[in-house]
Short mmCIF file of C-alpha atoms in Angstrom, two decimals:
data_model
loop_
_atom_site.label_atom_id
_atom_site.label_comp_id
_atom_site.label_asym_id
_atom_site.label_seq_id
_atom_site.Cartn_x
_atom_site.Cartn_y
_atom_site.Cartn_z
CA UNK F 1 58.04 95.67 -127.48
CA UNK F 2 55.99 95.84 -130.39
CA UNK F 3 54.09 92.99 -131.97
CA UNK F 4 53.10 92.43 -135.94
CA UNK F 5 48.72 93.03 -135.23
CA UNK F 6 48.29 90.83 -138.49
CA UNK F 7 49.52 88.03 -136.29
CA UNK F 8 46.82 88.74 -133.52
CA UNK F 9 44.37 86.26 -134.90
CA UNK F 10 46.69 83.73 -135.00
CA UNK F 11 48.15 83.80 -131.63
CA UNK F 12 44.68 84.27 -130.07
CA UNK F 13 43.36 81.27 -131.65
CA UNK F 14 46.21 79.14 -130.33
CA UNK F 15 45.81 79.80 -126.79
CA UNK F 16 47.15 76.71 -125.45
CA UNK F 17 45.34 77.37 -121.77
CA UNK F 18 41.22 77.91 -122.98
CA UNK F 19 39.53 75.09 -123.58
CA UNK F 20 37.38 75.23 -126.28
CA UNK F 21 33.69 75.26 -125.19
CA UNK F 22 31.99 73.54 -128.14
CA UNK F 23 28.59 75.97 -127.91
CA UNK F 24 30.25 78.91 -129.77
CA UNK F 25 30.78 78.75 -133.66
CA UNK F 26 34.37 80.37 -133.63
CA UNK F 27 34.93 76.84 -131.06
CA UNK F 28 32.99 74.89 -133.39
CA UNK F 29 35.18 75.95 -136.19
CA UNK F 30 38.63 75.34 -134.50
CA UNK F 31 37.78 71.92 -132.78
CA UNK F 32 39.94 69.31 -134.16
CA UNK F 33 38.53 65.79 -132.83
CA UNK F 34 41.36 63.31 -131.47
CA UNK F 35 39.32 60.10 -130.79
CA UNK F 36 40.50 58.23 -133.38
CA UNK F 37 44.19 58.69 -131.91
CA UNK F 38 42.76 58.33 -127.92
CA UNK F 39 42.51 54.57 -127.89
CA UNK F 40 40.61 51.71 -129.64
CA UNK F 41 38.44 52.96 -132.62
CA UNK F 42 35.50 51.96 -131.44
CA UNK F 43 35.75 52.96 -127.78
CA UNK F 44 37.37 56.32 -127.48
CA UNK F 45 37.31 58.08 -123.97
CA UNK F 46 34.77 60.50 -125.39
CA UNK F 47 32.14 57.55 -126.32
CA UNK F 48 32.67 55.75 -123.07
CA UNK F 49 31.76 58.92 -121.50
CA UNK F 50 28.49 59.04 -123.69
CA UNK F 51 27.52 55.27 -123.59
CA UNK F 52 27.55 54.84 -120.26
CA UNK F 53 25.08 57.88 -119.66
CA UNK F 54 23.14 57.08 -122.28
CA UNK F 55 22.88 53.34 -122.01
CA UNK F 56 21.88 53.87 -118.22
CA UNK F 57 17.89 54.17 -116.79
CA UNK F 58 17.07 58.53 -116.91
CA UNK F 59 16.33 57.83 -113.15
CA UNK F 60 19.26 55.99 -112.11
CA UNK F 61 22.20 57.54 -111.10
CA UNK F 62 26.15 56.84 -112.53
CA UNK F 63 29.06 58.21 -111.65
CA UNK F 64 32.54 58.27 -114.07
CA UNK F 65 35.87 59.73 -113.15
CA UNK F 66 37.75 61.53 -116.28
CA UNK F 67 41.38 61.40 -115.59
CA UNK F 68 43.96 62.79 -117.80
CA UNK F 69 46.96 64.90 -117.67
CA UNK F 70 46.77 68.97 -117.78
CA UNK F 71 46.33 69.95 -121.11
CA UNK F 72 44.87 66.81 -122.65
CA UNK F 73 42.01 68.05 -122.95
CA UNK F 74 39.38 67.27 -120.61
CA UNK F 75 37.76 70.02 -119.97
CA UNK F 76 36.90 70.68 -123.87
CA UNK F 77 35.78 66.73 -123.68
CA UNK F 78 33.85 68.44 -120.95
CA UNK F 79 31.80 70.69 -122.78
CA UNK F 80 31.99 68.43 -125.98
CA UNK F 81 30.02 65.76 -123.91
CA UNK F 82 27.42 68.24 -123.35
CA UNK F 83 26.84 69.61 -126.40
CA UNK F 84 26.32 65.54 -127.33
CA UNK F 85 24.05 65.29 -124.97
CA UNK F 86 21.61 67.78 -125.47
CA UNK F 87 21.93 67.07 -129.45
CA UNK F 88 20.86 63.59 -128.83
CA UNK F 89 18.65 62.05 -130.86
CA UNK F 90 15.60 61.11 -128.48
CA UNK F 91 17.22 62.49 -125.57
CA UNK F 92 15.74 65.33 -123.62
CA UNK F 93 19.18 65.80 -121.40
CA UNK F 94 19.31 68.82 -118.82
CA UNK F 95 23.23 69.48 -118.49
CA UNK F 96 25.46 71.39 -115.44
CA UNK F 97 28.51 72.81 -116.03
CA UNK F 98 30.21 72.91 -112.61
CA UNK F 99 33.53 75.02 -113.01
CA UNK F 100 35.25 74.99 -109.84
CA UNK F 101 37.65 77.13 -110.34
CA UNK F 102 35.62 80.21 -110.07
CA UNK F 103 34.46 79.12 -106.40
CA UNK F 104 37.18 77.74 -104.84
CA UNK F 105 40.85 79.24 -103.93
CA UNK F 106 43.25 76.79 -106.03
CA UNK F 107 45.83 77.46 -103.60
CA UNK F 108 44.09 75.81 -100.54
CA UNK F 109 42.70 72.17 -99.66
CA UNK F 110 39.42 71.12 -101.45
CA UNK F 111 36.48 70.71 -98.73
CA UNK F 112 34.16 68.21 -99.54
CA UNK F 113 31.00 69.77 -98.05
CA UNK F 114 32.22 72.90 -99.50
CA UNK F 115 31.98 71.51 -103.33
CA UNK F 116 28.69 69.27 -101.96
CA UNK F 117 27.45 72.96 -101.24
CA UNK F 118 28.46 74.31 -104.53
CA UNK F 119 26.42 71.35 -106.56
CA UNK F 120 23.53 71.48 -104.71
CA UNK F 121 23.27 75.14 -105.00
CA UNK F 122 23.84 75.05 -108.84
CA UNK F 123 21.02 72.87 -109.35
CA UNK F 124 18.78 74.90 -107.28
CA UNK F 125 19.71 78.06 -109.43
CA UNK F 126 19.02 75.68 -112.43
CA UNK F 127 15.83 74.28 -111.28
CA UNK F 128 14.51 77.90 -110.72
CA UNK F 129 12.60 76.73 -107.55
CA UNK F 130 10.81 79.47 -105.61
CA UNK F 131 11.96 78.71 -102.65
CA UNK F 132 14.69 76.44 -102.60
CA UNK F 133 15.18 73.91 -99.63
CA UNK F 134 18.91 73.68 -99.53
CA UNK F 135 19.22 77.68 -99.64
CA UNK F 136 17.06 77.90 -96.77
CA UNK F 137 18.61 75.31 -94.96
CA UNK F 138 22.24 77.19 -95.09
CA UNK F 139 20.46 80.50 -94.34
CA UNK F 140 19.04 79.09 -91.00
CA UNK F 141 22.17 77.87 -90.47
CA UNK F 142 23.93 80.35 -90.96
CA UNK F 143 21.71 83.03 -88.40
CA UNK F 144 22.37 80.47 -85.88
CA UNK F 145 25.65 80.59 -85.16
CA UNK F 146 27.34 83.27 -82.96
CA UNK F 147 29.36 84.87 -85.23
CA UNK F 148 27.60 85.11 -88.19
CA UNK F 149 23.64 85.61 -87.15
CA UNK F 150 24.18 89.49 -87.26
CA UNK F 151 25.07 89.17 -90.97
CA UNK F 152 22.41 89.70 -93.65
CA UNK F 153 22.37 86.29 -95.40
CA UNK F 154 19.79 87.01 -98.12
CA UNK F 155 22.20 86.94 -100.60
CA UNK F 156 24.95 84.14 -99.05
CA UNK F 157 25.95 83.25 -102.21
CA UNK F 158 27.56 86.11 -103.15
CA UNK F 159 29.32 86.74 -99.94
CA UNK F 160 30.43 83.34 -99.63
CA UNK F 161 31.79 83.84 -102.97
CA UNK F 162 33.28 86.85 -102.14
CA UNK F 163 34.77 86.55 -98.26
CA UNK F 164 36.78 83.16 -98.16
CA UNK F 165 36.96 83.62 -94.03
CA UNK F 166 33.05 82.87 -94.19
CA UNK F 167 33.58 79.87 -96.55
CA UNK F 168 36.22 78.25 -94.05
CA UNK F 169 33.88 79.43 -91.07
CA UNK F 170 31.15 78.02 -92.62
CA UNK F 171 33.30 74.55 -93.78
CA UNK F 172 34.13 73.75 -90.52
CA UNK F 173 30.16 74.34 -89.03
CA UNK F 174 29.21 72.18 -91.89
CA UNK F 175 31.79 69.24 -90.99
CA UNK F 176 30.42 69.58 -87.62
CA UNK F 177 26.72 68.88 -88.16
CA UNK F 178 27.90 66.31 -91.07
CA UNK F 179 24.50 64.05 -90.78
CA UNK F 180 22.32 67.08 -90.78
CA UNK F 181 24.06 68.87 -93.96
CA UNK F 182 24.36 65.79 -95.60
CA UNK F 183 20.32 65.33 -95.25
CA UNK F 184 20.55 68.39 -96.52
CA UNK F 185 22.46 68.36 -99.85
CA UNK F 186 20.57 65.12 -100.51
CA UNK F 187 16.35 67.16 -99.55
CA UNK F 188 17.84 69.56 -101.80
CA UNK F 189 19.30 67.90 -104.74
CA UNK F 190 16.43 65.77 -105.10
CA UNK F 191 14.16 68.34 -105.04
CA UNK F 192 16.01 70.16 -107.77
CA UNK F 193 16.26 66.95 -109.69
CA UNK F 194 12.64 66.19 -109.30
CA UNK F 195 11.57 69.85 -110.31
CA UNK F 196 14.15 69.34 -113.94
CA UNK F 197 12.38 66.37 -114.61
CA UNK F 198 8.52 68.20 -113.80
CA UNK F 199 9.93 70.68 -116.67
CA UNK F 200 10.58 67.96 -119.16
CA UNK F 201 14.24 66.79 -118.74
CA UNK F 202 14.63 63.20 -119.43
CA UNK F 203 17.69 62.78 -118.05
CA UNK F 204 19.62 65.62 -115.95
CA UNK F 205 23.53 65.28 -115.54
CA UNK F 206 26.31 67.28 -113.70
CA UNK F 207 29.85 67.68 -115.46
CA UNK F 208 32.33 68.98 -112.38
CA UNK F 209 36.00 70.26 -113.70
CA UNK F 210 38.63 72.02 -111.80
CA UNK F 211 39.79 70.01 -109.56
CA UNK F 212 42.86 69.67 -111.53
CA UNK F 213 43.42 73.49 -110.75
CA UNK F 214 44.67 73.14 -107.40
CA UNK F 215 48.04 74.54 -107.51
CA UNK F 216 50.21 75.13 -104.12
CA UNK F 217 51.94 78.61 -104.10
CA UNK F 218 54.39 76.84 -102.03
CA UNK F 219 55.83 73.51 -103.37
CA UNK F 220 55.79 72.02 -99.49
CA UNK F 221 52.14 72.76 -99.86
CA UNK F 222 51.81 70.60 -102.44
CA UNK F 223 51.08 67.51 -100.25
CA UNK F 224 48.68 68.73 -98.22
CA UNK F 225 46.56 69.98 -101.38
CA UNK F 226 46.87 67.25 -103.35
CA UNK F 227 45.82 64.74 -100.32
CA UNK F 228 42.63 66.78 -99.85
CA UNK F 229 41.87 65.86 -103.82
CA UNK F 230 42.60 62.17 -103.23
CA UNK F 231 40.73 62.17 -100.24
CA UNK F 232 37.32 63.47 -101.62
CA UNK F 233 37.69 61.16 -104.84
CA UNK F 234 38.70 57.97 -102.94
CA UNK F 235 37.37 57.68 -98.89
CA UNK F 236 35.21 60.89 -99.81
CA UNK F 237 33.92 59.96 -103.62
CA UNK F 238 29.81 59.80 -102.01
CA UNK F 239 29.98 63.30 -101.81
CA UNK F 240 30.11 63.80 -105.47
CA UNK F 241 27.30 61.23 -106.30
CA UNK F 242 24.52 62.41 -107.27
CA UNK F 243 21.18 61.84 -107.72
CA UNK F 244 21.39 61.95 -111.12
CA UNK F 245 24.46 61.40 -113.91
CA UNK F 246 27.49 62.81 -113.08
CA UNK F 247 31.39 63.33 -114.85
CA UNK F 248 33.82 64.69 -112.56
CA UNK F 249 37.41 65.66 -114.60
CA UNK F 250 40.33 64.74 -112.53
CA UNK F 251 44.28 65.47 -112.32
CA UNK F 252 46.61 62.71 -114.10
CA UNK F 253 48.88 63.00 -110.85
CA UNK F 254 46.03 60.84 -109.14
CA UNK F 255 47.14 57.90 -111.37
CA UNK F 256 48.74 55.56 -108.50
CA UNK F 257 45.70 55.17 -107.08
CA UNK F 258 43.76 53.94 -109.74
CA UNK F 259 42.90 50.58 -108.63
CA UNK F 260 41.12 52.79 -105.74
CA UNK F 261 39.61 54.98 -107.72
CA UNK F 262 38.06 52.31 -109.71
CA UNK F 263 36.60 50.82 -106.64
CA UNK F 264 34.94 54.20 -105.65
CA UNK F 265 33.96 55.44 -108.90
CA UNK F 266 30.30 53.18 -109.98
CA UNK F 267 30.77 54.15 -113.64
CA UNK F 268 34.43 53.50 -113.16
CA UNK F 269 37.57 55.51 -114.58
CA UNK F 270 37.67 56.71 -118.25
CA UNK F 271 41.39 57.90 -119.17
CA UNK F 272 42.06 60.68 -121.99
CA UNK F 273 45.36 59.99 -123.50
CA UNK F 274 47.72 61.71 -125.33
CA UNK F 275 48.60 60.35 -128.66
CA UNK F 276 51.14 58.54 -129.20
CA UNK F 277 53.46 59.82 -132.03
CA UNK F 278 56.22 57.15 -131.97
CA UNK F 279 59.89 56.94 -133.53
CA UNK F 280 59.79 56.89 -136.17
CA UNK F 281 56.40 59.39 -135.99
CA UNK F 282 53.29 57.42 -137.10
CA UNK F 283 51.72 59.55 -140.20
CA UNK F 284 48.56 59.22 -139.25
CA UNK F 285 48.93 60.80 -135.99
CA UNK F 286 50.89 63.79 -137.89
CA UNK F 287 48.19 64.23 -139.84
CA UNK F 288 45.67 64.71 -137.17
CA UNK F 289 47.91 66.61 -135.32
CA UNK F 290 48.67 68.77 -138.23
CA UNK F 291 44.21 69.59 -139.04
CA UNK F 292 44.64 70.56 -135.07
CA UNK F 293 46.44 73.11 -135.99
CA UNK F 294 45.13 73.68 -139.65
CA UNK F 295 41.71 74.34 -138.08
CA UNK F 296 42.96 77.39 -136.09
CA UNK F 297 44.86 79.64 -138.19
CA UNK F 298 46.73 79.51 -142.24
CA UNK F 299 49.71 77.32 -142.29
CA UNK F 300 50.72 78.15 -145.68
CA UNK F 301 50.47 81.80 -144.41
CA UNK F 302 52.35 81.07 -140.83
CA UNK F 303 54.69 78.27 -141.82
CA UNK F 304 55.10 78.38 -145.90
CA UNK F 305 53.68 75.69 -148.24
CA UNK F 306 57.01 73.74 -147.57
CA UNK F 307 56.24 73.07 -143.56
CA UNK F 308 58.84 70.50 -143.31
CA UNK F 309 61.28 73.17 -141.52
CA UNK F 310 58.51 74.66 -139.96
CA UNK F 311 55.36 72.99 -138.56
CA UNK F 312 56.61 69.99 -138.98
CA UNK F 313 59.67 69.88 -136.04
CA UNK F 314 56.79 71.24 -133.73
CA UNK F 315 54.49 68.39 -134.53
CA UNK F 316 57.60 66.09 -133.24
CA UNK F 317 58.21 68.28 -130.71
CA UNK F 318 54.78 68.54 -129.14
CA UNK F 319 55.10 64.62 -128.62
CA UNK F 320 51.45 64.67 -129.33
CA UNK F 321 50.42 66.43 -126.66
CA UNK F 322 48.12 68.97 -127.51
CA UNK F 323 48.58 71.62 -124.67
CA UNK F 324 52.62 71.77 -126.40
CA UNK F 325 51.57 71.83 -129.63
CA UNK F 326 49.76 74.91 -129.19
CA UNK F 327 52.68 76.56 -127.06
CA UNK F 328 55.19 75.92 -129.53
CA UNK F 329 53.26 77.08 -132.47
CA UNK F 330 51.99 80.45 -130.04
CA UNK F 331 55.38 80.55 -129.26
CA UNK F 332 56.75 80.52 -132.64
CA UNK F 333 54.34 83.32 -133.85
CA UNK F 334 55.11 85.54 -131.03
CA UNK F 335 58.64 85.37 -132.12
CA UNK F 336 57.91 86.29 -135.93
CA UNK F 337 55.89 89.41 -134.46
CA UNK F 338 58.17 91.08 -132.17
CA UNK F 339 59.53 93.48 -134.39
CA UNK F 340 56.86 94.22 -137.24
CA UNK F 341 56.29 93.95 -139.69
CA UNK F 342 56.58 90.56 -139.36
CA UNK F 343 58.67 87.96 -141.90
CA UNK F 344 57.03 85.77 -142.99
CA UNK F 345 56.90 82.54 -143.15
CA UNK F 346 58.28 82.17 -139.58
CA UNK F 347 62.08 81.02 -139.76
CA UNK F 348 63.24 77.86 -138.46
CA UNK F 349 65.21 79.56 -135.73
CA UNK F 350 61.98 80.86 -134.38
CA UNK F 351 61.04 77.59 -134.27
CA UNK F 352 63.80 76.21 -132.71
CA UNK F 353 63.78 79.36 -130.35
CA UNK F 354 60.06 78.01 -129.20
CA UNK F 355 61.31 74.89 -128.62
CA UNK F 356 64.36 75.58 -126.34
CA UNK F 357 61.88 77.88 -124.25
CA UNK F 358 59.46 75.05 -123.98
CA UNK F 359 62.68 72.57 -123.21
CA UNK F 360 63.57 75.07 -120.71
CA UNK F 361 60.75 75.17 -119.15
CA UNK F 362 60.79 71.41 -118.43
CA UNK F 363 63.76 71.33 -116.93
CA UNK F 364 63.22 74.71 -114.58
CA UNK F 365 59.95 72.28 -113.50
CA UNK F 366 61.66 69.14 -112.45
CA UNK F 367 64.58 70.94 -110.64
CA UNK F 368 62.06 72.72 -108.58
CA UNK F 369 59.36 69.70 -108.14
CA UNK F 370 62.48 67.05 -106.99
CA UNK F 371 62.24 65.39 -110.66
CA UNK F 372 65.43 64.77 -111.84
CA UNK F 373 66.19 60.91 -111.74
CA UNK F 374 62.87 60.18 -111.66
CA UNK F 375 62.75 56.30 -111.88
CA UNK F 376 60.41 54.30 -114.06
CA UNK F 377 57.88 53.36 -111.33
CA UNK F 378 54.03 53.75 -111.37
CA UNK F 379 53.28 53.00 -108.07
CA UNK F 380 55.19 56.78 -107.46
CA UNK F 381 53.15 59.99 -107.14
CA UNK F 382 56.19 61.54 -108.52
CA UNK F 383 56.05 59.87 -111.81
CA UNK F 384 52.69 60.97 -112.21
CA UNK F 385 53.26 64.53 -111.58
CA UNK F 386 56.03 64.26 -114.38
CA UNK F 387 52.73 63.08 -115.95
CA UNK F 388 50.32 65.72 -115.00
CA UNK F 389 52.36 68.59 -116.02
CA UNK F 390 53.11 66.69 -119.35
CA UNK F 391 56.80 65.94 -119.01
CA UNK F 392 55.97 61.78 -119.78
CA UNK F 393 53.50 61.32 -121.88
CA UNK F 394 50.38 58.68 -120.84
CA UNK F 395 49.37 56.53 -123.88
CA UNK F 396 46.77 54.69 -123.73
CA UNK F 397 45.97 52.30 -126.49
CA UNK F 398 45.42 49.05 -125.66
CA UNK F 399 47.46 48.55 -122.32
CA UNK F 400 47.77 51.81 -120.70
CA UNK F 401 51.78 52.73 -120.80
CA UNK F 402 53.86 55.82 -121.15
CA UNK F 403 56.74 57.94 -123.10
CA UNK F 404 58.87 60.31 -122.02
CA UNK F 405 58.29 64.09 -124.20
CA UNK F 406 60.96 64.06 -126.34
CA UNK F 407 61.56 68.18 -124.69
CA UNK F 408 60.87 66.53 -121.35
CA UNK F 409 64.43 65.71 -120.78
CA UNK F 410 63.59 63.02 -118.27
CA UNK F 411 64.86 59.94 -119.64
#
């Protein structure tokens, strides 16, 4: 089927699933901040993040957990967090972008020396040393063991990378010499630290996000992944401090074990929360919700100077969640394209059509994930799943409590 190409810019700039990265103008241009709507003015997730970096010694470590559903946002509070680091004022910050996803298989369990490996070996890269100790280390290591000394491991990287039976090999030789790798990560990390520091960076931090992206491709897998992710940020959560600052991003569905998390976590938990909307629909909250979308594409143009058919149901229907606010209006401008040239504004039953397909897919979600008659209790990994994916919506302003999404269909 065909689709309207005026409309390209606009659909492309409402891609609900890229987080924006904050270092390139066209993100610049279409980020829409929500602090004021994340929780008390003067203590938004996004300035705990920065305080507690900043307000720390350059040479002593901290460590902060950023938990949030998918979709909140996190990973463009991410990469908003370093761009505010390296623009601040008599700062010298050296920053590390960790994405996960591009190492690991989402579809299998996280292994902790296996994301201890990646770290270490990011910093090296970043630290440009000559002759890295940590690389080294995993070459040796590598030639010594039966299977594997015949390879050519001068570039392990990028067959690791590429071969995921060498990653598991390798996993499991690492979890057997645990006190020698662990030495290690640490020779090498502080060597790469050290050598940032020799080159002028006054502070060095490590922003890790992805392991939210751990997705079973069978739902009976689903345990078994997501125990692996509570294991390395709980019993496991020293593998992931570092010598240095460090932010790891983590899945809402983790939020029954908070008061664990807390206790592993030195710089303790920061939560991103979805605004809270309300009934009847708080205006100020509509009217951030409504520059989110105002700083991506032409409303008058999309949805007519009279929105309040238009834009205005899917600033309800999003809940506040800013994931579904982008899907709905994506999924409303699809609609007005399919047969071009394209009507515009887009008619209300293209917005209601978006809206049943979101609704839809809601409901197709809990009947497969065992979450219809879901009852109201936190202390259930269920609930927050229904979380995670978005389906009740975690507010947190004041005392942390929760809403169902009014296309959740939950409650």
């Amino acid at each position: 089927m065909s689709f309207d190409p005026r409309l390209w810019p606009s659909l492309n700039q409402c891609d609900p699933f890229t987080p924006l990265r904050l270092e390139l103008p066209e993100d610049l241009e279409t980020y829409a901040p929500l602090d004021e709507l994340r929780g008390a003015p003067r203590h938004p997730p996004g300035e705990q993040l920065l305080s507690m970096i900043l307000s720390a010694d350059p040479l002593m470590p901290t460590a902060q957990l950023l938990i949030g559903a998918s979709g909140s946002g996190k990973s463009t509070e991410l990469w908003r967090l370093k761009r505010r680091l390296e623009l601040a004022p008599d700062e010298v910050a050296t920053v590390l972008r960790v994405e996960l996803e591009s190492w690991l298989e989402p579809s299998l369990p996280v292994a902790g020396v296996e994301i201890q490996r990646v770290l270490v070996e990011a910093l090296e890269q970043l630290s440009a040393l000559e002759q890295p100790f940590f690389a080294g280390w995993m070459r040796r290591l590598l030639r010594q063991h039966a299977l594997l000394r015949e390879e050519d491991w001068s570039d392990y990287r990028v067959k690791l990378r590429d071969d995921l039976r060498l990653r598991k090999l390798l996993a499991s030789v690492c979890d057997r010499k645990e006190v020698e790798f662990q030495a290690a990560v640490r020779t090498g990390m502080e060597e790469a630290i050290r050598r940032l520091r020799e080159s002028g960076a006054g502070r060095v931090v490590v922003l890790l996000d992805g392991l939210d992206h751990v997705r079973p491709r069978k739902e009976e897998d689903r345990g078994k992944l997501e125990s692996s992710v509570e294991k390395l940020l709980t019993e496991q959560a020293f593998r992931l401090h570092l010598p240095c600052h460090v932010v790891v991003a983590a899945p809402a569905w983790l939020g029954d074990r908070l008061p664990l998390l807390m206790r592993s976590w030195s710089g303790g938990v920061v939560i991103l929360p979805v605004p809270m909307l309300g009934m009847p629909p708080d205006p100020a909250v509509l009217r951030v919700l409504d520059g989110l979308v105002a700083a991506r594409l032409d409303r008058n143009r999309i949805f007519g100077e009279d929105r309040s058919q238009t834009l205005l149901p899917l600033l309800l229907a999003s809940g506040g969640h800013p994931r579904d606010l982008l899907k709905l209006v994506r999924g409303s401008i699809e609609r007005a394209g399919r047969r071009p040239p394209a009507v515009l504004p887009v008619a209300p039953t293209m917005i209601h059509a978006s809206m049943d397909s979101l609704k839809a897919e809601y409901r197709l979600f809990a009947r497969r994930s065992g979450l219809e008659g879901l009852d109201r209790d936190i202390q259930d990994r269920r609930f927050f799943r229904a979380v995670d994916v978005g389906m009740l919506l975690w507010h947190a302003r004041g005392q942390s409590h929760f809403a169902p999404h009014p296309l959740g269909g939950l409650y």
